Tab-separated table of C-alpha atoms in Angstrom:
chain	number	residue	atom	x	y	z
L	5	UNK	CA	107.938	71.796	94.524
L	6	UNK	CA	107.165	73.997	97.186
L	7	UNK	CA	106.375	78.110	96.977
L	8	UNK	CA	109.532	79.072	98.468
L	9	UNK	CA	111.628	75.639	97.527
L	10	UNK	CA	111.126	76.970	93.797
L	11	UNK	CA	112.026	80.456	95.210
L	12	UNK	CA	115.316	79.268	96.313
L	13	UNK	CA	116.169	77.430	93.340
L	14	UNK	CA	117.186	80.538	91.371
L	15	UNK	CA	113.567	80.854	89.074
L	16	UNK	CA	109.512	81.149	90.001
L	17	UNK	CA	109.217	80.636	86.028
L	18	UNK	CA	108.445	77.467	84.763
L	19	UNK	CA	108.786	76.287	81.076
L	20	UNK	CA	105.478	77.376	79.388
L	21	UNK	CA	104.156	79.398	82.385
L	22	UNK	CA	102.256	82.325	82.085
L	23	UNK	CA	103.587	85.267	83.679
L	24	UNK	CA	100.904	86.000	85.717
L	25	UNK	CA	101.103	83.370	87.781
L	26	UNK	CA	104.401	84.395	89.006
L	27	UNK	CA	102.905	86.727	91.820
L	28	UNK	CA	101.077	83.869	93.255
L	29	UNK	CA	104.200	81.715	93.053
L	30	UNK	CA	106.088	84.153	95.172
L	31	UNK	CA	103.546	84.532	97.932
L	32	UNK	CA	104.915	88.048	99.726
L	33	UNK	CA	101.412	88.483	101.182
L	34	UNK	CA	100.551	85.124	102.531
L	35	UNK	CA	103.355	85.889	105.132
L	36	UNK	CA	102.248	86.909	107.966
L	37	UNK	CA	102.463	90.669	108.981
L	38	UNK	CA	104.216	89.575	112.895
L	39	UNK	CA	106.518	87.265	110.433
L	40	UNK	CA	109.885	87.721	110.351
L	41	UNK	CA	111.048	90.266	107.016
L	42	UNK	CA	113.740	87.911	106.557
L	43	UNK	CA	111.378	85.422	104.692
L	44	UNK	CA	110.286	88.112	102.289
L	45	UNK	CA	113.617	89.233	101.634
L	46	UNK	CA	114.995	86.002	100.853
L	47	UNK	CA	111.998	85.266	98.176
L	48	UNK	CA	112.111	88.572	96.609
L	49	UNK	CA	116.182	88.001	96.251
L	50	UNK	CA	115.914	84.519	95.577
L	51	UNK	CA	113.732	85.164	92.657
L	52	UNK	CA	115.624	88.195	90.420
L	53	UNK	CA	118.177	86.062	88.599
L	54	UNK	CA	118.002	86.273	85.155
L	55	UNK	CA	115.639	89.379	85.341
L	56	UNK	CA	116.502	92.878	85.066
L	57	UNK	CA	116.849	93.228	88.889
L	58	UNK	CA	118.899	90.668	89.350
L	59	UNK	CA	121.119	91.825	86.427
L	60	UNK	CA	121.549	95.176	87.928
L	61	UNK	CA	122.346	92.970	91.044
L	62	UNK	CA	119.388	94.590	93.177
L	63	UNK	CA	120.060	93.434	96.838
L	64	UNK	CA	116.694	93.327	99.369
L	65	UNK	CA	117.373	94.258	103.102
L	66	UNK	CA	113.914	94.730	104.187
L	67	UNK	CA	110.021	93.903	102.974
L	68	UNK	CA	107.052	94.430	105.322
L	69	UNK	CA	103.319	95.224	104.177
L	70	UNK	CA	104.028	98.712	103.030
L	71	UNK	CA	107.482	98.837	102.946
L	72	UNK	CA	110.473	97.748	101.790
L	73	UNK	CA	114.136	98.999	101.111
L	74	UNK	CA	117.116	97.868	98.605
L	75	UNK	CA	120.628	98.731	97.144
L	76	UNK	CA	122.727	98.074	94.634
L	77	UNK	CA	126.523	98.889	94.229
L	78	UNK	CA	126.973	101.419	91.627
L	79	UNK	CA	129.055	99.276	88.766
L	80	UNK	CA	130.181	99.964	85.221
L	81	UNK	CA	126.655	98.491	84.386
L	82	UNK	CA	124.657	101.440	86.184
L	83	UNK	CA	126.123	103.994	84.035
L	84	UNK	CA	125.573	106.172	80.788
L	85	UNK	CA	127.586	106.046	78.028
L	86	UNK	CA	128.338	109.361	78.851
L	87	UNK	CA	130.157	108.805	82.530
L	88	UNK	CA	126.503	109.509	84.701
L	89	UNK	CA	124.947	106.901	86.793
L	90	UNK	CA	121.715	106.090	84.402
L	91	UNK	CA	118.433	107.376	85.024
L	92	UNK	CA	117.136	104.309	84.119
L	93	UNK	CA	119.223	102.648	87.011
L	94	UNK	CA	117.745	104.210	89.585
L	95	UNK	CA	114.137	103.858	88.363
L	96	UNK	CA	114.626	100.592	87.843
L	97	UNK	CA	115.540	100.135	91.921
L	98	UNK	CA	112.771	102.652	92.578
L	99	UNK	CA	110.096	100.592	90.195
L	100	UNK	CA	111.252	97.152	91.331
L	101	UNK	CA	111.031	98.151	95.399
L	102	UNK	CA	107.613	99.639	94.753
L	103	UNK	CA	106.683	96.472	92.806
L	104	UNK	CA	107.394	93.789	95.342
L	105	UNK	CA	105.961	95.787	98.075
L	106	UNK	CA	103.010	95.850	96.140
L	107	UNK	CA	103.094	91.962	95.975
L	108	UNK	CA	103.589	91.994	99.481
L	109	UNK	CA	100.937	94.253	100.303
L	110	UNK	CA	98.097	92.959	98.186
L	111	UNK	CA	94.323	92.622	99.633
L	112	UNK	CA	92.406	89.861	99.913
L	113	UNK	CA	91.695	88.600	97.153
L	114	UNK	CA	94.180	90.330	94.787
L	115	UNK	CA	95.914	88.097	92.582
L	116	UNK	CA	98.819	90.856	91.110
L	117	UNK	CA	99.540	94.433	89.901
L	118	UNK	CA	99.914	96.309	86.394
L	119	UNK	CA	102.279	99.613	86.589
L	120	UNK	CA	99.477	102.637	85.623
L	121	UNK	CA	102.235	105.804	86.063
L	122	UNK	CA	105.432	106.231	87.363
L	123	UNK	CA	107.196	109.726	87.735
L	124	UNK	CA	110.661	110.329	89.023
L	125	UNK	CA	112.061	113.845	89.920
L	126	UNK	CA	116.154	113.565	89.771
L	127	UNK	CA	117.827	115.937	92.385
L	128	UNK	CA	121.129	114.639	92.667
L	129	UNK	CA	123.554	112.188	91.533
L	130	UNK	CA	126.244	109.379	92.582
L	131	UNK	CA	128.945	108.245	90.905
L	132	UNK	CA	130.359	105.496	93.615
L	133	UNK	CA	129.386	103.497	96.747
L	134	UNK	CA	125.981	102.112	96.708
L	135	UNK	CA	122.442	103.462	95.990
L	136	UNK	CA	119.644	102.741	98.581
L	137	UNK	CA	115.597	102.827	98.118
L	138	UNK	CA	112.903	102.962	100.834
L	139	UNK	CA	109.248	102.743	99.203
L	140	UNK	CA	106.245	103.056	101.492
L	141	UNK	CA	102.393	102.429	100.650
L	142	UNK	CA	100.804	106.156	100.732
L	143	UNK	CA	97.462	104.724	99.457
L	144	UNK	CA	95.886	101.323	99.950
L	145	UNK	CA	92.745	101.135	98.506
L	146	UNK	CA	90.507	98.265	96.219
L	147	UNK	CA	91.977	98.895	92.631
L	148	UNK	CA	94.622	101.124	93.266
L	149	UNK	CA	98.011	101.233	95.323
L	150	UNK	CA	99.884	104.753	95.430
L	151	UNK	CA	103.752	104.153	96.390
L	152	UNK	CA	106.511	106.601	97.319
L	153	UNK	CA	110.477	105.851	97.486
L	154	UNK	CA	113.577	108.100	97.854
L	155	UNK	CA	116.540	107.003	96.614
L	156	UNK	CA	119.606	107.873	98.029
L	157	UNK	CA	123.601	107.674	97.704
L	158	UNK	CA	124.949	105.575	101.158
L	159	UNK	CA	128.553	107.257	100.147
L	160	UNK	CA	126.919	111.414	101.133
L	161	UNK	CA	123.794	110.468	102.214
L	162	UNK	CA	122.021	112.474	100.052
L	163	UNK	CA	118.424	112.462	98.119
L	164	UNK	CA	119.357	111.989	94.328
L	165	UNK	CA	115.874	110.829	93.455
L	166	UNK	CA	112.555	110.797	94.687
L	167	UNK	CA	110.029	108.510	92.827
L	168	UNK	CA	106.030	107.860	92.881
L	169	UNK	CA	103.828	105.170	91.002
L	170	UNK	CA	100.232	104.040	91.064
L	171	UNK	CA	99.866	100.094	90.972
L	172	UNK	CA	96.477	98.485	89.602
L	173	UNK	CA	95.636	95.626	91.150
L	174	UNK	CA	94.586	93.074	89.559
L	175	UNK	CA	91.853	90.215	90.510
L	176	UNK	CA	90.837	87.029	88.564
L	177	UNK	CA	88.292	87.189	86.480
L	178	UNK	CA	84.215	86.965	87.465
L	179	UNK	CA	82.969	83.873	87.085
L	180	UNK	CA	80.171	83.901	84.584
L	181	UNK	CA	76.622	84.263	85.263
L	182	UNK	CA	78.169	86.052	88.580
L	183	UNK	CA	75.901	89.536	87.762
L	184	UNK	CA	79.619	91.411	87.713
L	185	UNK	CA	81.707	92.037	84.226
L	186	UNK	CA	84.956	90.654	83.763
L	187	UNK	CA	86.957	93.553	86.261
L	188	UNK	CA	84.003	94.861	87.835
L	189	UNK	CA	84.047	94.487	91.459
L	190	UNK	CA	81.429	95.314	94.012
């Protein structure tokens, strides 16, 4: 089954896959940077069912190398027990944007990304319409990816959050009796 075949059938995980394979499976940065977006959109939304993103019902409008912006419809789901839209709602729109632009923005030779810090400063707050999310690359370098995204309410237009992470890319390992240590890179 094709890359984006297995994209549009709902799942890029296979039984008894190994997780790390799923980056490869989804393919964001084998498409072309005059491509159309709308072929990275519909892979990154094609693949979130069954994940947390797609049970928070995370909707992709845009992906380019170092970019990329999303919604979601505030719902019941996105809230604290205590009446406030969830913190953890709007990180998780915030992480997930800066994630797959990541994947879609991955050197040569890259073959994913581990999370190494996320912060989030909270300045305002929603409580209906939707939520948006633009994350752009700040810093593109060998082992490291810095990413920035504001999240916003649509209904006042307003900041509520703004968000930054550092993404470790990650390569496969050397070969042996390549001179370089499992990681090292020259």
């Amino acid at each position: 089954m094709s890359r984006l075949a297995t994209a549009a059938s709902g799942s890029l995980m296979e039984p008894g896959q190994d997780m790390t394979e799923v980056p490869n499976r989804l393919a964001l940065h084998e498409i072309g940077a005059g491509s159309d977006t709308r072929q990275r959109v519909d892979r990154i939304n094609a693949s979130q069912p069954g994940s947390l993103p797609g049970l928070l019902d995370f909707q992709w409008l845009e992906a380019e190398r170092g970019l990329i912006r999303g919604r979601f419809e505030i719902a019941a789901k996105h809230f604290s027990p205590h009446g406030l839209l969830h913190g953890a709602s709007i990180v998780a729109l915030a992480d997930t944007a800066c994630g797959f632009g990541c994947l879609a923005s991955l050197p040569d030779g890259a073959i994913g990304f581990a999370t190494g810090e996320l912060k989030t400063n909270f300045i305002g707050a929603a409580r209906e319409g939707g939520v948006s999310c633009e994350a752009r690359l700040v810093h593109a370098g060998r082992t490291t990816q810095v990413w920035d995204a504001e999240i916003r309410s649509e209904a006042t237009g307003k900041a509520i959050a703004l968000f930054r992470c550092t993404q470790m890319l990650l390569y496969p390992p050397a070969k042996a009796g390549s001179g370089a240590a499992q990681g090292e890179r020259s």
